[in-house]
Structures are given as C-alpha cells and as structure tokens.
Amino acid sequence: MPMEAGEIKRMIVEALPDADVMIEDLRGDGDHYNARVISAAFKGKSRVQQHQIVYQALKGNMGGQLHALALQTSAPPET
Amino acid sequence: MSDNPVFARIRQDITENPVVLYMKGTPIFPQCGFSSTVVQILSRVGVKFKGIDILTDPSLREGIKSFSDWPTIPQLYVQGEFVGGCDIVREMFESGELQTLLSEKGLVAA
C-alpha cells in the first residue's frame, strides 16, 4: 500500500521538528515522490548522512512501502 | 559490524574493484530506472566499474542494505567507500563533484 504525501511529511517533521519539507508526487501513483527537506540537523553532515537521517525518520518504510523517494536535503542558509 | 557472511563477500568486491555498482540488472541490461541512470552517469564520466546484479542473489540484495545502512538499490562504491544512491550520484555528477572525486583517486583522466 503506497504512502500518502502527508504521512511522509508528518514522519519527517516528527523526527526533525524544525524541518521545512516539500513533497511532490511525481506520477500521481503514491509511489514516486520527490522530497525537499531543509533542517539544521543536516549541518556539517555528508549527503549520505543527511539522507540516512530522513530514511530513519521514515522508520523502515523507505525501500519497502515507499518505492521511490527522490531526496534533496540541505541545512538552512547561515543567517 | 556483525559477521553476516554476505558482508565478507561485499568487502571483497569493494576492495578488489575500485568502482562497484550494486544494481538491479546489468550495465548492459539495467532492470530499473534508477540503476540505469547511474550506469549512464558512470559511462558519461568514462570510469570503468563493476556492475553487480542483486536481483540474482536475494541475500546480497538485503545484505548490501544493512552493510551500508542504506535502504535502496542502486548503491555506488568508490575504493571501498559508499558514495550514494541515484539521487546523490546524480547531484554529484551535475555539480562536477563526481568527476573530481574520481580524478583525485586516479580513476578517470582529469
């Protein structure tokens, strides 16, 4: 059963309360999403580590229920 | 890291081959869009690589995900180090970081 965009966003924000999350359903089939996540938790982390943080937030759904989630992660710009 | 028998095989592959791509299908016949994208990027960059088809080996398919703590395939390794999946490799290719990484390691001409 594919995941809803809102549920993906909720899970990410639950793990990263400061996160700014934009989800795009690429094919309208609930199985291919693009997610842009901005959070201070990514500061100083490699891309792999940043994506792993998001995958952990999705509690094992990534690669299982959620087949394809294109990810762009970044820390907020220095203010 | 636990001594999952598959880990030993993975360690051997990524040690013996400078560039390894764990993928679905083969470089000639990729079986998934993401794997195919990474194959095309590696071909465009002009780096030799070993493609390993995880579809032929269910224990490797699961083992590689826990080895790298990364839930999806494809997975790219350069000189034994996990570089990323399709998104990261594409981002690095578009920014030129992939070419820099490979030329610094002498795997492609600068």
mmCIF file of C-alpha atoms in Angstrom:
data_model
loop_
_atom_site.group_PDB
_atom_site.id
_atom_site.type_symbol
_atom_site.label_atom_id
_atom_site.label_comp_id
_atom_site.label_asym_id
_atom_site.label_seq_id
_atom_site.Cartn_x
_atom_site.Cartn_y
_atom_site.Cartn_z
ATOM 1 C CA MET A 1 0.000 0.000 0.000
ATOM 2 C CA PRO A 2 1.815 3.191 -1.179
ATOM 3 C CA MET A 3 2.210 6.092 1.261
ATOM 4 C CA GLU A 4 0.365 9.409 1.308
ATOM 5 C CA ALA A 5 2.427 12.577 0.840
ATOM 6 C CA GLY A 6 1.019 13.957 4.088
ATOM 7 C CA GLU A 7 2.140 10.884 6.008
ATOM 8 C CA ILE A 8 5.687 11.120 4.630
ATOM 9 C CA LYS A 9 5.814 14.775 5.657
ATOM 10 C CA ARG A 10 4.396 14.007 9.122
ATOM 11 C CA MET A 11 7.008 11.313 9.765
ATOM 12 C CA ILE A 12 9.883 13.545 8.693
ATOM 13 C CA VAL A 13 8.669 16.503 10.789
ATOM 14 C CA GLU A 14 8.108 14.200 13.768
ATOM 15 C CA ALA A 15 11.803 13.286 13.668
ATOM 16 C CA LEU A 16 13.008 16.734 12.543
ATOM 17 C CA PRO A 17 10.669 19.281 14.198
ATOM 18 C CA ASP A 18 12.422 22.257 12.545
ATOM 19 C CA ALA A 19 12.330 20.698 9.074
ATOM 20 C CA ASP A 20 10.892 22.538 6.104
ATOM 21 C CA VAL A 21 9.517 19.686 3.956
ATOM 22 C CA MET A 22 8.178 19.987 0.388
ATOM 23 C CA ILE A 23 6.755 16.788 -1.112
ATOM 24 C CA GLU A 24 5.908 16.363 -4.790
ATOM 25 C CA ASP A 25 4.012 13.362 -6.102
ATOM 26 C CA LEU A 26 5.883 12.742 -9.354
ATOM 27 C CA ARG A 27 3.447 10.359 -11.013
ATOM 28 C CA GLY A 28 0.251 10.649 -9.004
ATOM 29 C CA ASP A 29 0.514 6.969 -8.063
ATOM 30 C CA GLY A 30 1.516 7.481 -4.433
ATOM 31 C CA ASP A 31 4.706 5.579 -5.110
ATOM 32 C CA HIS A 32 7.081 8.038 -6.720
ATOM 33 C CA TYR A 33 7.756 11.156 -4.719
ATOM 34 C CA ASN A 34 10.302 13.943 -4.681
ATOM 35 C CA ALA A 35 11.016 15.436 -1.265
ATOM 36 C CA ARG A 36 12.999 18.551 -0.452
ATOM 37 C CA VAL A 37 13.971 18.691 3.231
ATOM 38 C CA ILE A 38 15.730 21.629 4.895
ATOM 39 C CA SER A 39 16.780 21.198 8.506
ATOM 40 C CA ALA A 40 19.523 22.395 10.829
ATOM 41 C CA ALA A 41 20.070 18.726 11.722
ATOM 42 C CA PHE A 42 21.894 18.348 8.378
ATOM 43 C CA LYS A 43 24.503 20.945 9.207
ATOM 44 C CA GLY A 44 28.048 19.520 8.807
ATOM 45 C CA LYS A 45 26.708 16.151 7.639
ATOM 46 C CA SER A 46 27.582 14.468 4.330
ATOM 47 C CA ARG A 47 24.828 13.936 1.768
ATOM 48 C CA VAL A 48 24.729 10.229 2.640
ATOM 49 C CA GLN A 49 24.310 11.037 6.342
ATOM 50 C CA GLN A 50 21.617 13.614 5.593
ATOM 51 C CA HIS A 51 19.621 11.128 3.527
ATOM 52 C CA GLN A 52 20.098 8.436 6.201
ATOM 53 C CA ILE A 53 18.543 10.799 8.758
ATOM 54 C CA VAL A 54 15.459 11.123 6.543
ATOM 55 C CA TYR A 55 15.316 7.348 5.954
ATOM 56 C CA GLN A 56 15.467 6.747 9.697
ATOM 57 C CA ALA A 57 12.579 9.206 10.142
ATOM 58 C CA LEU A 58 10.572 7.088 7.696
ATOM 59 C CA LYS A 59 11.049 4.104 10.029
ATOM 60 C CA GLY A 60 11.863 1.432 7.505
ATOM 61 C CA ASN A 61 9.187 2.390 5.001
ATOM 62 C CA MET A 62 11.810 3.526 2.541
ATOM 63 C CA GLY A 63 12.563 0.785 0.043
ATOM 64 C CA GLY A 64 9.547 -1.189 1.223
ATOM 65 C CA GLN A 65 6.173 0.523 1.163
ATOM 66 C CA LEU A 66 7.784 3.550 -0.372
ATOM 67 C CA HIS A 67 9.449 2.508 -3.596
ATOM 68 C CA ALA A 68 10.849 5.743 -4.919
ATOM 69 C CA LEU A 69 11.569 8.895 -2.955
ATOM 70 C CA ALA A 70 13.951 11.290 -4.662
ATOM 71 C CA LEU A 71 15.600 13.339 -1.957
ATOM 72 C CA GLN A 72 17.223 16.750 -1.850
ATOM 73 C CA THR A 73 18.454 17.708 1.610
ATOM 74 C CA SER A 74 20.213 20.822 2.876
ATOM 75 C CA ALA A 75 20.820 22.810 6.011
ATOM 76 C CA PRO A 76 19.163 26.226 6.199
ATOM 77 C CA PRO A 77 21.364 29.061 4.879
ATOM 78 C CA GLU A 78 23.540 30.767 7.538
ATOM 79 C CA THR A 79 21.599 33.799 8.846
ATOM 80 C CA MET B 1 29.785 -4.729 12.024
ATOM 81 C CA SER B 2 28.156 -8.181 12.546
ATOM 82 C CA ASP B 3 29.798 -11.023 10.628
ATOM 83 C CA ASN B 4 26.982 -11.524 8.159
ATOM 84 C CA PRO B 5 28.587 -13.879 5.583
ATOM 85 C CA VAL B 6 27.430 -11.589 2.803
ATOM 86 C CA PHE B 7 29.434 -8.723 4.332
ATOM 87 C CA ALA B 8 32.687 -10.594 3.718
ATOM 88 C CA ARG B 9 31.790 -11.012 0.072
ATOM 89 C CA ILE B 10 30.798 -7.350 -0.207
ATOM 90 C CA ARG B 11 34.022 -6.238 1.449
ATOM 91 C CA GLN B 12 35.991 -8.352 -1.001
ATOM 92 C CA ASP B 13 34.153 -6.935 -4.024
ATOM 93 C CA ILE B 14 34.543 -3.306 -2.983
ATOM 94 C CA THR B 15 38.192 -3.851 -2.089
ATOM 95 C CA GLU B 16 39.185 -5.705 -5.239
ATOM 96 C CA ASN B 17 37.341 -3.351 -7.595
ATOM 97 C CA PRO B 18 37.944 0.414 -7.442
ATOM 98 C CA VAL B 19 34.393 1.268 -8.583
ATOM 99 C CA VAL B 20 31.464 -1.054 -7.818
ATOM 100 C CA LEU B 21 27.797 -0.502 -8.574
ATOM 101 C CA TYR B 22 25.288 -2.737 -6.815
ATOM 102 C CA MET B 23 22.323 -2.521 -9.153
ATOM 103 C CA LYS B 24 19.193 -4.162 -10.495
ATOM 104 C CA GLY B 25 20.149 -5.859 -13.721
ATOM 105 C CA THR B 26 23.443 -5.447 -15.551
ATOM 106 C CA PRO B 27 25.166 -2.413 -17.087
ATOM 107 C CA ILE B 28 24.070 -3.707 -20.490
ATOM 108 C CA PHE B 29 20.509 -4.518 -19.359
ATOM 109 C CA PRO B 30 19.609 -2.409 -16.310
ATOM 110 C CA GLN B 31 16.277 -3.511 -14.857
ATOM 111 C CA CYS B 32 15.363 -0.291 -13.045
ATOM 112 C CA GLY B 33 15.355 3.366 -13.986
ATOM 113 C CA PHE B 34 17.487 4.435 -11.042
ATOM 114 C CA SER B 35 20.135 1.793 -11.755
ATOM 115 C CA SER B 36 20.086 2.749 -15.422
ATOM 116 C CA THR B 37 20.593 6.430 -14.559
ATOM 117 C CA VAL B 38 23.721 5.663 -12.535
ATOM 118 C CA VAL B 39 25.085 3.381 -15.293
ATOM 119 C CA GLN B 40 24.637 6.214 -17.802
ATOM 120 C CA ILE B 41 26.356 8.703 -15.483
ATOM 121 C CA LEU B 42 29.335 6.367 -14.956
ATOM 122 C CA SER B 43 29.584 5.823 -18.713
ATOM 123 C CA ARG B 44 29.439 9.576 -19.373
ATOM 124 C CA VAL B 45 32.165 10.182 -16.793
ATOM 125 C CA GLY B 46 34.142 7.414 -18.525
ATOM 126 C CA VAL B 47 35.025 5.386 -15.477
ATOM 127 C CA LYS B 48 35.415 1.608 -15.542
ATOM 128 C CA PHE B 49 33.183 -0.072 -12.977
ATOM 129 C CA LYS B 50 31.971 -3.490 -11.885
ATOM 130 C CA GLY B 51 28.195 -3.898 -12.006
ATOM 131 C CA ILE B 52 26.786 -6.434 -9.530
ATOM 132 C CA ASP B 53 23.217 -7.558 -10.147
ATOM 133 C CA ILE B 54 21.474 -8.005 -6.783
ATOM 134 C CA LEU B 55 18.401 -9.462 -8.462
ATOM 135 C CA THR B 56 20.271 -12.725 -8.899
ATOM 136 C CA ASP B 57 21.045 -13.003 -5.180
ATOM 137 C CA PRO B 58 18.356 -12.226 -2.555
ATOM 138 C CA SER B 59 20.813 -12.499 0.374
ATOM 139 C CA LEU B 60 23.063 -9.902 -1.317
ATOM 140 C CA ARG B 61 20.029 -7.717 -2.043
ATOM 141 C CA GLU B 62 19.240 -7.484 1.665
ATOM 142 C CA GLY B 63 22.833 -7.750 2.891
ATOM 143 C CA ILE B 64 24.023 -4.704 0.950
ATOM 144 C CA LYS B 65 21.294 -2.567 2.513
ATOM 145 C CA SER B 66 22.343 -3.385 6.065
ATOM 146 C CA PHE B 67 26.047 -3.222 5.137
ATOM 147 C CA SER B 68 25.705 0.430 4.112
ATOM 148 C CA ASP B 69 22.642 1.268 6.250
ATOM 149 C CA TRP B 70 21.004 2.397 3.008
ATOM 150 C CA PRO B 71 17.533 1.107 2.141
ATOM 151 C CA THR B 72 17.586 1.177 -1.639
ATOM 152 C CA ILE B 73 19.404 0.000 -4.735
ATOM 153 C CA PRO B 74 21.498 1.155 -6.665
ATOM 154 C CA GLN B 75 24.479 1.743 -4.428
ATOM 155 C CA LEU B 76 27.792 3.119 -5.698
ATOM 156 C CA TYR B 77 31.119 2.361 -4.005
ATOM 157 C CA VAL B 78 34.431 4.034 -4.872
ATOM 158 C CA GLN B 79 37.592 2.487 -3.404
ATOM 159 C CA GLY B 80 35.593 0.678 -0.754
ATOM 160 C CA GLU B 81 33.570 3.721 0.323
ATOM 161 C CA PHE B 82 29.819 4.097 -0.085
ATOM 162 C CA VAL B 83 29.228 7.199 -2.236
ATOM 163 C CA GLY B 84 25.452 7.131 -2.536
ATOM 164 C CA GLY B 85 22.369 6.064 -4.424
ATOM 165 C CA CYS B 86 20.882 7.501 -7.607
ATOM 166 C CA ASP B 87 19.990 10.937 -6.179
ATOM 167 C CA ILE B 88 23.392 11.597 -4.661
ATOM 168 C CA VAL B 89 25.348 10.305 -7.685
ATOM 169 C CA ARG B 90 23.236 12.469 -9.987
ATOM 170 C CA GLU B 91 23.681 15.530 -7.729
ATOM 171 C CA MET B 92 27.449 14.929 -7.594
ATOM 172 C CA PHE B 93 27.576 14.459 -11.389
ATOM 173 C CA GLU B 94 25.657 17.680 -12.039
ATOM 174 C CA SER B 95 27.895 19.646 -9.660
ATOM 175 C CA GLY B 96 31.103 18.072 -11.060
ATOM 176 C CA GLU B 97 31.917 16.571 -7.640
ATOM 177 C CA LEU B 98 31.804 13.010 -9.013
ATOM 178 C CA GLN B 99 34.346 13.787 -11.729
ATOM 179 C CA THR B 100 36.602 15.496 -9.132
ATOM 180 C CA LEU B 101 36.335 12.549 -6.749
ATOM 181 C CA LEU B 102 37.210 10.030 -9.467
ATOM 182 C CA SER B 103 40.081 12.046 -10.926
ATOM 183 C CA GLU B 104 41.548 12.699 -7.462
ATOM 184 C CA LYS B 105 41.609 8.930 -6.988
ATOM 185 C CA GLY B 106 43.186 8.480 -10.407
ATOM 186 C CA LEU B 107 40.203 6.551 -11.744
ATOM 187 C CA VAL B 108 39.491 8.923 -14.626
ATOM 188 C CA ALA B 109 41.641 11.375 -16.545
ATOM 189 C CA ALA B 110 41.375 14.843 -15.004
#
